[in-house]
């Protein structure tokens, strides 16, 4: 049984999110996803996600390529999460290229190419340009 672990916010769930989760799952037998908490996002980016942690957890959990989800409380705990879930492979998008190589002693670390032209930030910016009021 090969376990793959990955992490993200997955706000305003989009095709880039779906593809990286599907490709991650194909690398093993079980995909575990750490979903960053609202507080972690606020501390990282200064804004809260549009969708709450509970909503993001519900969406990601419903995907057939995802076996288990958990809240990612801190960026510093990745090594602990990798050990706790007995992950064999850590998958991240290549916007993180090299950033998690420090975990190579715990598991294989694979960076997959991002889907071009889409991100949660781009969707939010686009909606604001279209006249949506920031929440
Ligand atoms: N991802 C991807 N392709 C995209 C956007 C994201 O493969 N176009 C991947 C990221 O590399 C990461 C995972 O999806 O491994 C979760 O990314 P997240 O930061 O939640 O998504 P973004 O849309 O990039 O969000 P933001 O704009 O807030 O940075």
Short mmCIF file of C-alpha atoms and ligand atoms in Angstrom, two decimals:
data_model
loop_
_atom_site.label_atom_id
_atom_site.label_comp_id
_atom_site.label_asym_id
_atom_site.label_seq_id
_atom_site.Cartn_x
_atom_site.Cartn_y
_atom_site.Cartn_z
CA UNK A 1 0.00 0.00 0.00
CA UNK A 2 1.65 3.22 -1.18
CA UNK A 3 0.37 6.40 0.50
CA UNK A 4 0.59 9.79 -1.21
CA UNK A 5 0.17 13.00 0.79
CA UNK A 6 -0.40 16.51 -0.51
CA UNK A 7 -1.30 19.91 0.91
CA UNK A 8 -3.16 23.03 -0.18
CA UNK A 9 -5.92 25.51 0.48
CA UNK A 10 -8.21 24.44 -2.38
CA UNK A 11 -10.30 27.61 -2.11
CA UNK A 12 -12.83 28.15 -4.95
CA UNK A 13 -12.17 24.58 -6.10
CA UNK A 14 -11.02 24.60 -9.75
CA UNK A 15 -9.63 22.37 -12.51
CA UNK A 16 -5.97 22.83 -11.39
CA UNK A 17 -6.91 21.46 -7.96
CA UNK A 18 -8.77 18.50 -9.46
CA UNK A 19 -5.93 17.58 -11.81
CA UNK A 20 -3.18 17.64 -9.21
CA UNK A 21 -5.27 15.51 -6.84
CA UNK A 22 -6.05 12.99 -9.59
CA UNK A 23 -2.40 12.83 -10.68
CA UNK A 24 -1.25 12.51 -7.08
CA UNK A 25 -3.64 9.61 -6.49
CA UNK A 26 -2.31 7.83 -9.59
CA UNK A 27 1.16 7.72 -7.99
CA UNK A 28 -0.03 5.43 -5.18
CA UNK A 29 -2.90 3.48 -3.63
CA UNK A 30 -4.17 6.05 -1.13
CA UNK A 31 -4.29 9.85 -1.27
CA UNK A 32 -4.30 11.89 1.94
CA UNK A 33 -4.90 15.64 1.65
CA UNK A 34 -3.92 18.28 4.22
CA UNK A 35 -6.25 21.26 3.86
CA UNK A 36 -4.96 24.48 5.35
CA UNK A 37 -7.08 25.99 8.09
CA UNK A 38 -8.62 29.46 7.81
CA UNK A 39 -6.19 30.67 10.49
CA UNK A 40 -3.14 29.27 8.65
CA UNK A 41 -4.28 31.03 5.47
CA UNK A 42 -4.80 34.28 7.29
CA UNK A 43 -1.31 34.09 8.77
CA UNK A 44 0.21 33.19 5.33
CA UNK A 45 -1.71 35.50 2.98
CA UNK A 46 -3.42 38.04 5.27
CA UNK A 47 -6.88 37.00 4.05
CA UNK A 48 -9.31 34.24 4.91
CA UNK A 49 -10.37 31.83 2.15
CA UNK A 50 -13.78 32.49 0.55
CA UNK A 51 -14.91 28.97 1.50
CA UNK A 52 -14.50 27.92 5.13
CA UNK A 53 -12.34 24.98 6.16
CA UNK A 54 -15.50 22.91 6.78
CA UNK A 55 -16.73 23.63 3.23
CA UNK A 56 -13.32 22.94 1.65
CA UNK A 57 -13.05 19.70 3.63
CA UNK A 58 -16.53 18.65 2.45
CA UNK A 59 -15.68 19.34 -1.22
CA UNK A 60 -12.28 17.58 -1.20
CA UNK A 61 -13.64 14.60 0.79
CA UNK A 62 -16.33 14.04 -1.85
CA UNK A 63 -13.78 13.41 -4.62
CA UNK A 64 -13.31 9.78 -5.66
CA UNK A 65 -9.52 10.28 -5.95
CA UNK A 66 -9.26 11.36 -2.27
CA UNK A 67 -9.14 8.79 0.53
CA UNK A 68 -8.63 10.94 3.62
CA UNK A 69 -8.42 14.62 4.55
CA UNK A 70 -7.18 16.46 7.63
CA UNK A 71 -6.77 20.13 8.61
CA UNK A 72 -3.24 21.48 8.10
CA UNK A 73 -2.72 23.67 11.15
CA UNK A 74 0.87 24.78 10.54
CA UNK A 75 3.37 24.82 7.67
CA UNK A 76 6.05 23.72 10.13
CA UNK A 77 4.29 20.40 10.82
CA UNK A 78 4.62 18.84 7.34
CA UNK A 79 7.21 16.32 8.55
CA UNK A 80 4.94 15.30 11.43
CA UNK A 81 1.97 14.85 9.09
CA UNK A 82 4.10 12.77 6.68
CA UNK A 83 5.06 10.48 9.58
CA UNK A 84 1.57 10.36 11.13
CA UNK A 85 -0.04 9.28 7.83
CA UNK A 86 2.92 7.01 6.94
CA UNK A 87 3.23 8.75 3.56
CA UNK A 88 5.57 7.26 0.97
CA UNK A 89 5.31 10.21 -1.42
CA UNK A 90 4.78 13.94 -0.89
CA UNK A 91 3.25 15.58 -3.98
CA UNK A 92 3.16 19.35 -4.53
CA UNK A 93 2.65 21.60 -7.53
CA UNK A 94 5.81 22.88 -9.14
CA UNK A 95 5.16 26.39 -7.83
CA UNK A 96 6.73 24.80 -4.73
CA UNK A 97 9.71 23.32 -6.65
CA UNK A 98 12.55 22.52 -4.24
CA UNK A 99 10.75 23.98 -1.19
CA UNK A 100 10.02 20.59 0.42
CA UNK A 101 13.25 18.77 -0.45
CA UNK A 102 14.04 18.82 3.29
CA UNK A 103 11.50 15.99 3.65
CA UNK A 104 13.37 13.65 1.27
CA UNK A 105 14.72 11.73 4.27
CA UNK A 106 11.11 10.86 5.23
CA UNK A 107 9.56 10.12 1.83
CA UNK A 108 9.88 10.66 -1.90
CA UNK A 109 9.10 14.27 -2.87
CA UNK A 110 7.51 14.86 -6.29
CA UNK A 111 6.60 18.23 -7.82
CA UNK A 112 3.95 18.01 -10.54
CA UNK A 113 3.45 20.72 -13.19
CA UNK A 114 0.67 23.19 -12.34
CA UNK A 115 -2.26 23.60 -14.67
CA UNK A 116 -1.58 26.88 -16.44
CA UNK A 117 -3.83 29.93 -16.40
CA UNK A 118 -5.91 29.22 -13.29
CA UNK A 119 -5.62 29.83 -9.56
CA UNK A 120 -7.93 30.78 -6.70
CA UNK A 121 -6.35 34.24 -6.72
CA UNK A 122 -7.03 34.68 -10.45
CA UNK A 123 -10.68 33.67 -9.97
CA UNK A 124 -11.10 36.13 -7.09
CA UNK A 125 -9.42 38.96 -9.05
CA UNK A 126 -11.58 38.20 -12.07
CA UNK A 127 -14.78 38.26 -10.01
CA UNK A 128 -13.83 41.58 -8.42
CA UNK A 129 -13.14 43.04 -11.91
CA UNK A 130 -16.59 41.79 -12.94
CA UNK A 131 -18.06 43.84 -10.08
CA UNK A 132 -18.30 41.31 -7.24
CA UNK A 133 -17.76 42.87 -3.85
CA UNK A 134 -14.97 41.31 -1.75
CA UNK A 135 -16.54 39.30 1.11
N1 LIG B 1 -2.34 23.79 -8.32
C1 LIG B 1 -2.13 23.32 -9.63
N2 LIG B 1 -2.50 24.09 -10.69
C2 LIG B 1 -3.06 25.29 -10.50
C3 LIG B 1 -3.30 25.79 -9.18
C4 LIG B 1 -2.93 24.99 -8.11
O1 LIG B 1 -1.60 22.22 -9.83
N3 LIG B 1 -3.39 26.02 -11.55
C5 LIG B 1 -1.90 22.98 -7.19
C6 LIG B 1 -0.88 23.68 -6.31
O2 LIG B 1 0.42 23.58 -6.89
C7 LIG B 1 -1.01 22.93 -5.01
C8 LIG B 1 -2.53 22.58 -4.98
O3 LIG B 1 -3.01 22.75 -6.33
O4 LIG B 1 -0.24 21.74 -5.02
C9 LIG B 1 -3.30 23.48 -4.04
O5 LIG B 1 -2.97 24.80 -4.40
P1 LIG B 1 -3.62 26.12 -3.79
O6 LIG B 1 -2.55 27.03 -3.33
O7 LIG B 1 -4.70 25.77 -2.86
O8 LIG B 1 -4.30 26.71 -5.16
P2 LIG B 1 -4.13 28.05 -5.95
O9 LIG B 1 -5.25 28.06 -6.92
O10 LIG B 1 -2.73 28.18 -6.51
O11 LIG B 1 -4.38 29.15 -4.83
P3 LIG B 1 -3.81 30.65 -4.64
O12 LIG B 1 -4.15 31.43 -5.87
O13 LIG B 1 -4.52 31.15 -3.41
O14 LIG B 1 -2.31 30.53 -4.43
#
